[in-house]
GROMACS .gro file of N, CA and C in nm:
model
  444
    1MET      N    1   0.083  -0.120   0.000
    1MET     CA    2   0.000   0.000   0.000
    1MET      C    3   0.087   0.126   0.000
    2LYS      N    4   0.199   0.123   0.077
    2LYS     CA    5   0.289   0.238   0.081
    2LYS      C    6   0.350   0.263  -0.056
    3PHE      N    7   0.380   0.157  -0.129
    3PHE     CA    8   0.436   0.170  -0.263
    3PHE      C    9   0.337   0.240  -0.357
    4ILE      N   10   0.208   0.203  -0.350
    4ILE     CA   11   0.105   0.264  -0.436
    4ILE      C   12   0.088   0.411  -0.402
    5ASN      N   13   0.088   0.446  -0.274
    5ASN     CA   14   0.077   0.587  -0.234
    5ASN      C   15   0.196   0.667  -0.284
    6THR      N   16   0.315   0.610  -0.273
    6THR     CA   17   0.436   0.677  -0.321
    6THR      C   18   0.430   0.695  -0.472
    7LEU      N   19   0.385   0.593  -0.542
    7LEU     CA   20   0.374   0.600  -0.687
    7LEU      C   21   0.272   0.706  -0.729
    8LEU      N   22   0.157   0.711  -0.663
    8LEU     CA   23   0.055   0.812  -0.693
    8LEU      C   24   0.106   0.953  -0.666
    9LEU      N   25   0.180   0.971  -0.558
    9LEU     CA   26   0.238   1.101  -0.527
    9LEU      C   27   0.338   1.142  -0.634
   10ALA      N   28   0.421   1.049  -0.678
   10ALA     CA   29   0.519   1.078  -0.782
   10ALA      C   30   0.450   1.119  -0.911
   11VAL      N   31   0.341   1.050  -0.948
   11VAL     CA   32   0.267   1.084  -1.069
   11VAL      C   33   0.203   1.222  -1.055
   12ALA      N   34   0.146   1.253  -0.940
   12ALA     CA   35   0.083   1.383  -0.917
   12ALA      C   36   0.185   1.496  -0.927
   13ILE      N   37   0.302   1.476  -0.870
   13ILE     CA   38   0.408   1.578  -0.878
   13ILE      C   39   0.453   1.595  -1.021
   14SER      N   40   0.470   1.488  -1.094
   14SER     CA   41   0.512   1.494  -1.233
   14SER      C   42   0.413   1.570  -1.318
   15VAL      N   43   0.284   1.542  -1.298
   15VAL     CA   44   0.180   1.611  -1.375
   15VAL      C   45   0.179   1.760  -1.342
   16SER      N   46   0.188   1.796  -1.215
   16SER     CA   47   0.185   1.938  -1.179
   16SER      C   48   0.309   2.011  -1.229
   17VAL      N   49   0.425   1.947  -1.227
   17VAL     CA   50   0.548   2.010  -1.280
   17VAL      C   51   0.534   2.033  -1.429
   18ASN      N   52   0.479   1.935  -1.502
   18ASN     CA   53   0.461   1.950  -1.646
   18ASN      C   54   0.362   2.061  -1.679
   19CYS      N   55   0.259   2.078  -1.597
   19CYS     CA   56   0.162   2.186  -1.621
   19CYS      C   57   0.230   2.322  -1.610
   20PHE      N   58   0.318   2.339  -1.511
   20PHE     CA   59   0.384   2.467  -1.491
   20PHE      C   60   0.504   2.484  -1.584
   21ALA      N   61   0.559   2.375  -1.634
   21ALA     CA   62   0.677   2.383  -1.720
   21ALA      C   63   0.645   2.448  -1.853
   22ASN      N   64   0.522   2.444  -1.897
   22ASN     CA   65   0.485   2.501  -2.026
   22ASN      C   66   0.401   2.627  -2.012
   23SER      N   67   0.427   2.703  -1.906
   23SER     CA   68   0.357   2.830  -1.888
   23SER      C   69   0.456   2.939  -1.854
   24SER      N   70   0.413   3.059  -1.873
   24SER     CA   71   0.501   3.174  -1.856
   24SER      C   72   0.431   3.284  -1.778
   25ARG      N   73   0.510   3.364  -1.710
   25ARG     CA   74   0.461   3.485  -1.644
   25ARG      C   75   0.506   3.601  -1.731
   26LEU      N   76   0.410   3.662  -1.802
   26LEU     CA   77   0.439   3.774  -1.890
   26LEU      C   78   0.409   3.904  -1.818
   27SER      N   79   0.509   3.990  -1.809
   27SER     CA   80   0.494   4.124  -1.750
   27SER      C   81   0.486   4.224  -1.865
   28VAL      N   82   0.377   4.301  -1.868
   28VAL     CA   83   0.359   4.401  -1.973
   28VAL      C   84   0.357   4.538  -1.906
   29LYS      N   85   0.446   4.625  -1.952
   29LYS     CA   86   0.446   4.764  -1.905
   29LYS      C   87   0.408   4.853  -2.022
   30VAL      N   88   0.317   4.946  -1.995
   30VAL     CA   89   0.273   5.042  -2.096
   30VAL      C   90   0.317   5.180  -2.049
   31ASN      N   91   0.390   5.252  -2.134
   31ASN     CA   92   0.432   5.387  -2.098
   31ASN      C   93   0.378   5.489  -2.198
   32ASN      N   94   0.414   5.614  -2.178
   32ASN     CA   95   0.371   5.727  -2.260
   32ASN      C   96   0.221   5.755  -2.246
   33ILE      N   97   0.164   5.722  -2.129
   33ILE     CA   98   0.023   5.750  -2.105
   33ILE      C   99   0.010   5.896  -2.062
   34VAL      N  100  -0.082   5.968  -2.127
   34VAL     CA  101  -0.102   6.109  -2.096
   34VAL      C  102  -0.231   6.123  -2.015
   35GLY      N  103  -0.219   6.180  -1.896
   35GLY     CA  104  -0.336   6.202  -1.811
   35GLY      C  105  -0.366   6.081  -1.724
   36ASN      N  106  -0.443   6.105  -1.618
   36ASN     CA  107  -0.474   5.995  -1.526
   36ASN      C  108  -0.624   5.963  -1.523
   37GLN      N  109  -0.700   6.015  -1.618
   37GLN     CA  110  -0.842   5.986  -1.621
   37GLN      C  111  -0.867   5.849  -1.686
   38GLY      N  112  -0.979   5.789  -1.652
   38GLY     CA  113  -1.019   5.664  -1.714
   38GLY      C  114  -0.932   5.545  -1.674
   39VAL      N  115  -0.923   5.449  -1.766
   39VAL     CA  116  -0.845   5.328  -1.745
   39VAL      C  117  -0.770   5.291  -1.873
   40VAL      N  118  -0.667   5.209  -1.857
   40VAL     CA  119  -0.597   5.153  -1.972
   40VAL      C  120  -0.643   5.008  -1.985
   41ARG      N  121  -0.687   4.971  -2.104
   41ARG     CA  122  -0.736   4.836  -2.132
   41ARG      C  123  -0.634   4.761  -2.217
   42VAL      N  124  -0.582   4.651  -2.163
   42VAL     CA  125  -0.483   4.569  -2.231
   42VAL      C  126  -0.549   4.435  -2.264
   43ALA      N  127  -0.545   4.395  -2.390
   43ALA     CA  128  -0.606   4.269  -2.433
   43ALA      C  129  -0.502   4.182  -2.502
   44ILE      N  130  -0.493   4.055  -2.459
   44ILE     CA  131  -0.402   3.958  -2.520
   44ILE      C  132  -0.485   3.860  -2.601
   45PHE      N  133  -0.444   3.841  -2.725
   45PHE     CA  134  -0.514   3.750  -2.817
   45PHE      C  135  -0.423   3.633  -2.850
   46ASN      N  136  -0.483   3.514  -2.861
   46ASN     CA  137  -0.404   3.395  -2.892
   46ASN      C  138  -0.432   3.340  -3.032
   47ASN      N  139  -0.502   3.420  -3.115
   47ASN     CA  140  -0.520   3.381  -3.255
   47ASN      C  141  -0.547   3.503  -3.341
   48GLU      N  142  -0.514   3.490  -3.467
   48GLU     CA  143  -0.525   3.602  -3.561
   48GLU      C  144  -0.668   3.649  -3.580
   49LYS      N  145  -0.763   3.557  -3.590
   49LYS     CA  146  -0.902   3.596  -3.615
   49LYS      C  147  -0.956   3.684  -3.503
   50ALA      N  148  -0.934   3.645  -3.379
   50ALA     CA  149  -0.983   3.725  -3.266
   50ALA      C  150  -0.915   3.862  -3.264
   51PHE      N  151  -0.784   3.865  -3.288
   51PHE     CA  152  -0.709   3.991  -3.289
   51PHE      C  153  -0.762   4.084  -3.398
   52THR      N  154  -0.787   4.030  -3.515
   52THR     CA  155  -0.833   4.109  -3.629
   52THR      C  156  -0.979   4.151  -3.615
   53ASP      N  157  -1.063   4.062  -3.562
   53ASP     CA  158  -1.207   4.089  -3.553
   53ASP      C  159  -1.248   4.170  -3.431
   54ASP      N  160  -1.161   4.184  -3.331
   54ASP     CA  161  -1.200   4.254  -3.209
   54ASP      C  162  -1.236   4.398  -3.240
   55ASP      N  163  -1.341   4.447  -3.175
   55ASP     CA  164  -1.389   4.584  -3.197
   55ASP      C  165  -1.331   4.682  -3.095
   56THR      N  166  -1.220   4.652  -3.037
   56THR     CA  167  -1.147   4.724  -2.930
   56THR      C  168  -1.209   4.705  -2.793
   57SER      N  169  -1.320   4.632  -2.783
   57SER     CA  170  -1.380   4.610  -2.652
   57SER      C  171  -1.304   4.503  -2.573
   58GLY      N  172  -1.226   4.421  -2.641
   58GLY     CA  173  -1.154   4.314  -2.575
   58GLY      C  174  -1.238   4.191  -2.548
   59LYS      N  175  -1.360   4.188  -2.599
   59LYS     CA  176  -1.449   4.074  -2.575
   59LYS      C  177  -1.396   3.945  -2.637
   60LEU      N  178  -1.314   3.954  -2.740
   60LEU     CA  179  -1.259   3.836  -2.805
   60LEU      C  180  -1.121   3.799  -2.751
   61ALA      N  181  -1.074   3.872  -2.651
   61ALA     CA  182  -0.940   3.850  -2.597
   61ALA      C  183  -0.929   3.719  -2.520
   62PHE      N  184  -0.811   3.661  -2.524
   62PHE     CA  185  -0.780   3.542  -2.445
   62PHE      C  186  -0.769   3.580  -2.298
   63LYS      N  187  -0.700   3.692  -2.270
   63LYS     CA  188  -0.689   3.746  -2.135
   63LYS      C  189  -0.685   3.898  -2.146
   64SER      N  190  -0.721   3.964  -2.036
   64SER     CA  191  -0.718   4.111  -2.039
   64SER      C  192  -0.684   4.166  -1.901
   65CYS      N  193  -0.651   4.294  -1.901
   65CYS     CA  194  -0.616   4.366  -1.779
   65CYS      C  195  -0.669   4.508  -1.794
   66VAL      N  196  -0.732   4.559  -1.689
   66VAL     CA  197  -0.783   4.696  -1.690
   66VAL      C  198  -0.730   4.765  -1.565
   67LYS      N  199  -0.656   4.876  -1.586
   67LYS     CA  200  -0.597   4.948  -1.473
   67LYS      C  201  -0.605   5.098  -1.494
   68PRO      N  202  -0.625   5.172  -1.385
   68PRO     CA  203  -0.617   5.318  -1.397
   68PRO      C  204  -0.470   5.358  -1.413
   69PRO      N  205  -0.442   5.460  -1.494
   69PRO     CA  206  -0.304   5.501  -1.512
   69PRO      C  207  -0.246   5.566  -1.386
   70LYS      N  208  -0.124   5.534  -1.355
   70LYS     CA  209  -0.049   5.595  -1.244
   70LYS      C  210   0.072   5.663  -1.307
   71ALA      N  211   0.087   5.789  -1.281
   71ALA     CA  212   0.194   5.868  -1.344
   71ALA      C  213   0.175   5.855  -1.495
   72ASP      N  214   0.273   5.800  -1.567
   72ASP     CA  215   0.257   5.788  -1.712
   72ASP      C  216   0.265   5.643  -1.758
   73SER      N  217   0.241   5.546  -1.667
   73SER     CA  218   0.252   5.406  -1.706
   73SER      C  219   0.162   5.316  -1.622
   74ILE      N  220   0.146   5.193  -1.670
   74ILE     CA  221   0.079   5.087  -1.594
   74ILE      C  222   0.157   4.958  -1.619
   75SER      N  223   0.136   4.860  -1.532
   75SER     CA  224   0.194   4.727  -1.552
   75SER      C  225   0.087   4.622  -1.527
   76CYS      N  226   0.089   4.517  -1.609
   76CYS     CA  227  -0.003   4.404  -1.596
   76CYS      C  228   0.078   4.275  -1.598
   77GLN      N  229   0.033   4.177  -1.524
   77GLN     CA  230   0.096   4.045  -1.519
   77GLN      C  231  -0.003   3.943  -1.573
   78PHE      N  232   0.048   3.852  -1.656
   78PHE     CA  233  -0.037   3.748  -1.714
   78PHE      C  234   0.033   3.613  -1.701
   79ASN      N  235  -0.042   3.511  -1.662
   79ASN     CA  236   0.006   3.373  -1.667
   79ASN      C  237  -0.048   3.314  -1.796
   80LEU      N  238   0.045   3.274  -1.885
   80LEU     CA  239   0.006   3.227  -2.017
   80LEU      C  240   0.072   3.093  -2.049
   81PRO      N  241   0.000   3.004  -2.117
   81PRO     CA  242   0.066   2.886  -2.171
   81PRO      C  243   0.158   2.928  -2.285
   82TYR      N  244   0.263   2.851  -2.308
   82TYR     CA  245   0.351   2.881  -2.420
   82TYR      C  246   0.268   2.888  -2.548
   83GLY      N  247   0.302   2.982  -2.635
   83GLY     CA  248   0.228   2.996  -2.760
   83GLY      C  249   0.256   3.130  -2.825
   84THR      N  250   0.178   3.163  -2.925
   84THR     CA  251   0.191   3.288  -3.000
   84THR      C  252   0.073   3.378  -2.965
   85TYR      N  253   0.104   3.504  -2.939
   85TYR     CA  254   0.004   3.600  -2.892
   85TYR      C  255   0.026   3.735  -2.961
   86ALA      N  256  -0.072   3.823  -2.948
   86ALA     CA  257  -0.060   3.963  -2.988
   86ALA      C  258  -0.139   4.045  -2.887
   87ILE      N  259  -0.091   4.167  -2.862
   87ILE     CA  260  -0.156   4.255  -2.764
   87ILE      C  261  -0.203   4.382  -2.834
   88SER      N  262  -0.324   4.424  -2.799
   88SER     CA  263  -0.369   4.557  -2.835
   88SER      C  264  -0.416   4.624  -2.707
   89LEU      N  265  -0.403   4.755  -2.702
   89LEU     CA  266  -0.442   4.829  -2.581
   89LEU      C  267  -0.485   4.969  -2.618
   90PHE      N  268  -0.558   5.031  -2.526
   90PHE     CA  269  -0.592   5.172  -2.546
   90PHE      C  270  -0.624   5.236  -2.412
   91HIS      N  271  -0.615   5.369  -2.409
   91HIS     CA  272  -0.643   5.450  -2.291
   91HIS      C  273  -0.790   5.491  -2.299
   92ASP      N  274  -0.873   5.421  -2.227
   92ASP     CA  275  -1.018   5.444  -2.228
   92ASP      C  276  -1.050   5.559  -2.132
   93LYS      N  277  -1.023   5.680  -2.177
   93LYS     CA  278  -1.039   5.797  -2.091
   93LYS      C  279  -1.183   5.820  -2.048
   94ASP      N  280  -1.278   5.788  -2.136
   94ASP     CA  281  -1.419   5.812  -2.105
   94ASP      C  282  -1.489   5.686  -2.052
   95LYS      N  283  -1.415   5.579  -2.031
   95LYS     CA  284  -1.467   5.452  -1.979
   95LYS      C  285  -1.587   5.400  -2.059
   96SER      N  286  -1.576   5.411  -2.191
   96SER     CA  287  -1.684   5.365  -2.281
   96SER      C  288  -1.666   5.218  -2.320
   97ASP      N  289  -1.557   5.157  -2.280
   97ASP     CA  290  -1.522   5.019  -2.314
   97ASP      C  291  -1.480   5.001  -2.459
   98LYS      N  292  -1.472   5.108  -2.535
   98LYS     CA  293  -1.426   5.101  -2.674
   98LYS      C  294  -1.338   5.222  -2.704
   99LEU      N  295  -1.248   5.204  -2.799
   99LEU     CA  296  -1.162   5.314  -2.842
   99LEU      C  297  -1.246   5.421  -2.910
  100SER      N  298  -1.241   5.543  -2.857
  100SER     CA  299  -1.316   5.654  -2.917
  100SER      C  300  -1.244   5.701  -3.042
  101THR      N  301  -1.321   5.717  -3.149
  101THR     CA  302  -1.264   5.762  -3.276
  101THR      C  303  -1.343   5.881  -3.329
  102GLY      N  304  -1.277   5.959  -3.412
  102GLY     CA  305  -1.340   6.074  -3.474
  102GLY      C  306  -1.369   6.045  -3.620
  103TRP      N  307  -1.360   6.149  -3.700
  103TRP     CA  308  -1.383   6.138  -3.843
  103TRP      C  309  -1.292   6.033  -3.903
  104PHE      N  310  -1.346   5.956  -3.993
  104PHE     CA  311  -1.272   5.854  -4.067
  104PHE      C  312  -1.206   5.750  -3.976
  105GLY      N  313  -1.257   5.736  -3.854
  105GLY     CA  314  -1.204   5.634  -3.763
  105GLY      C  315  -1.071   5.667  -3.698
  106VAL      N  316  -1.032   5.793  -3.701
  106VAL     CA  317  -0.905   5.833  -3.639
  106VAL      C  318  -0.920   5.827  -3.487
  107PRO      N  319  -0.831   5.754  -3.418
  107PRO     CA  320  -0.843   5.741  -3.272
  107PRO      C  321  -0.831   5.875  -3.200
  108GLU      N  322  -0.918   5.892  -3.100
  108GLU     CA  323  -0.913   6.011  -3.015
  108GLU      C  324  -0.852   5.980  -2.879
  109GLU      N  325  -0.818   5.853  -2.857
  109GLU     CA  326  -0.755   5.810  -2.732
  109GLU      C  327  -0.626   5.737  -2.769
  110GLY      N  328  -0.534   5.732  -2.673
  110GLY     CA  329  -0.408   5.664  -2.697
  110GLY      C  330  -0.429   5.515  -2.718
  111TYR      N  331  -0.340   5.455  -2.796
  111TYR     CA  332  -0.351   5.312  -2.825
  111TYR      C  333  -0.211   5.256  -2.848
  112GLY      N  334  -0.201   5.124  -2.856
  112GLY     CA  335  -0.073   5.061  -2.882
  112GLY      C  336  -0.087   4.913  -2.909
  113PHE      N  337   0.024   4.852  -2.952
  113PHE     CA  338   0.027   4.711  -2.987
  113PHE      C  339   0.160   4.650  -2.945
  114SER      N  340   0.159   4.519  -2.924
  114SER     CA  341   0.285   4.451  -2.898
  114SER      C  342   0.379   4.471  -3.017
  115ASN      N  343   0.508   4.471  -2.990
  115ASN     CA  344   0.615   4.496  -3.087
  115ASN      C  345   0.623   4.641  -3.131
  116ASN      N  346   0.534   4.726  -3.082
  116ASN     CA  347   0.538   4.871  -3.109
  116ASN      C  348   0.552   4.906  -3.257
  117PRO      N  349   0.466   4.850  -3.343
  117PRO     CA  350   0.475   4.891  -3.484
  117PRO      C  351   0.439   5.039  -3.496
  118VAL      N  352   0.514   5.112  -3.570
  118VAL     CA  353   0.487   5.255  -3.586
  118VAL      C  354   0.396   5.272  -3.706
  119LYS      N  355   0.270   5.295  -3.677
  119LYS     CA  356   0.172   5.316  -3.784
  119LYS      C  357   0.045   5.371  -3.723
  120SER      N  358  -0.038   5.425  -3.807
  120SER     CA  359  -0.169   5.465  -3.759
  120SER      C  360  -0.266   5.352  -3.794
  121GLY      N  361  -0.370   5.341  -3.718
  121GLY     CA  362  -0.466   5.235  -3.741
  121GLY      C  363  -0.428   5.108  -3.669
  122HIS      N  364  -0.501   5.003  -3.696
  122HIS     CA  365  -0.484   4.874  -3.629
  122HIS      C  366  -0.367   4.798  -3.689
  123ALA      N  367  -0.278   4.750  -3.604
  123ALA     CA  368  -0.164   4.669  -3.650
  123ALA      C  369  -0.216   4.535  -3.700
  124SER      N  370  -0.142   4.474  -3.790
  124SER     CA  371  -0.178   4.340  -3.835
  124SER      C  372  -0.127   4.237  -3.734
  125TRP      N  373  -0.180   4.116  -3.742
  125TRP     CA  374  -0.135   4.006  -3.657
  125TRP      C  375   0.016   3.986  -3.673
  126ASN      N  376   0.064   3.987  -3.798
  126ASN     CA  377   0.207   3.964  -3.822
  126ASN      C  378   0.294   4.073  -3.761
  127GLN      N  379   0.245   4.195  -3.757
  127GLN     CA  380   0.322   4.304  -3.697
  127GLN      C  381   0.325   4.293  -3.545
  128ALA      N  382   0.218   4.244  -3.485
  128ALA     CA  383   0.204   4.246  -3.339
  128ALA      C  384   0.234   4.113  -3.271
  129LYS      N  385   0.238   4.004  -3.344
  129LYS     CA  386   0.251   3.872  -3.280
  129LYS      C  387   0.390   3.854  -3.218
  130PHE      N  388   0.393   3.776  -3.111
  130PHE     CA  389   0.517   3.742  -3.043
  130PHE      C  390   0.501   3.604  -2.982
  131VAL      N  391   0.613   3.539  -2.952
  131VAL     CA  392   0.611   3.403  -2.900
  131VAL      C  393   0.643   3.404  -2.751
  132VAL      N  394   0.563   3.334  -2.674
  132VAL     CA  395   0.589   3.313  -2.532
  132VAL      C  396   0.645   3.172  -2.519
  133ALA      N  397   0.772   3.161  -2.479
  133ALA     CA  398   0.837   3.030  -2.475
  133ALA      C  399   0.938   3.016  -2.361
  134THR      N  400   0.934   3.108  -2.265
  134THR     CA  401   1.022   3.099  -2.149
  134THR      C  402   0.939   3.124  -2.023
  135PRO      N  403   0.985   3.077  -1.907
  135PRO     CA  404   0.906   3.090  -1.784
  135PRO      C  405   0.873   3.234  -1.745
  136LYS      N  406   0.962   3.328  -1.777
  136LYS     CA  407   0.937   3.470  -1.747
  136LYS      C  408   0.972   3.553  -1.869
  137GLN      N  409   0.881   3.640  -1.906
  137GLN     CA  410   0.906   3.732  -2.017
  137GLN      C  411   0.851   3.868  -1.981
  138SER      N  412   0.906   3.971  -2.044
  138SER     CA  413   0.856   4.106  -2.023
  138SER      C  414   0.846   4.179  -2.156
  139MET      N  415   0.759   4.278  -2.158
  139MET     CA  416   0.737   4.355  -2.280
  139MET      C  417   0.705   4.499  -2.241
  140LEU      N  418   0.760   4.592  -2.316
  140LEU     CA  419   0.731   4.734  -2.300
  140LEU      C  420   0.657   4.780  -2.424
  141ILE      N  421   0.539   4.838  -2.403
  141ILE     CA  422   0.459   4.890  -2.514
  141ILE      C  423   0.445   5.041  -2.495
  142HIS      N  424   0.475   5.115  -2.603
  142HIS     CA  425   0.466   5.261  -2.599
  142HIS      C  426   0.329   5.304  -2.650
  143MET      N  427   0.257   5.378  -2.566
  143MET     CA  428   0.127   5.431  -2.606
  143MET      C  429   0.148   5.531  -2.719
  144LEU      N  430   0.065   5.523  -2.821
  144LEU     CA  431   0.071   5.614  -2.936
  144LEU      C  432  -0.044   5.711  -2.932
  145LYS      N  433  -0.020   5.827  -2.981
  145LYS     CA  434  -0.126   5.926  -3.009
  145LYS      C  435  -0.219   5.949  -2.891
  146ASP      N  436  -0.162   5.967  -2.774
  146ASP     CA  437  -0.246   5.995  -2.656
  146ASP      C  438  -0.244   6.146  -2.633
  147ASN      N  439  -0.344   6.212  -2.686
  147ASN     CA  440  -0.354   6.358  -2.671
  147ASN      C  441  -0.437   6.390  -2.547
  148ALA      N  442  -0.385   6.472  -2.461
  148ALA     CA  443  -0.452   6.502  -2.334
  148ALA      C  444  -0.585   6.566  -2.349
   0.00000   0.00000   0.00000
């Protein structure tokens, strides 16, 4: 009986180690935030379709983080399985849950993407995607076009 208990314990430890061996703690810092009103919404997507189809609400996100800005930055922590992801974010100053835009869809609030592609409009999956493959990773995303 002692042998069976020892064997079961060894199997349980092995399974739990394998579960944690293929996951990562991703630290995301967002800087260049102008003003302290509203919240910053960070959305992580684990597939191209969700990233492309999302309406900035983050409803299609794999994981998300919502934080009020402190000084000019925020930080979010995510536990993620190894894989390929892309991040989109915006400064929801009016707490509408969506990126406010003006004429022709030009953003009126700050926004950003993983890999910091320099462009206006929504980044493509290929521009924003990154691989999570180590136990700890960090990323710095610069907020774009955040006019006070």
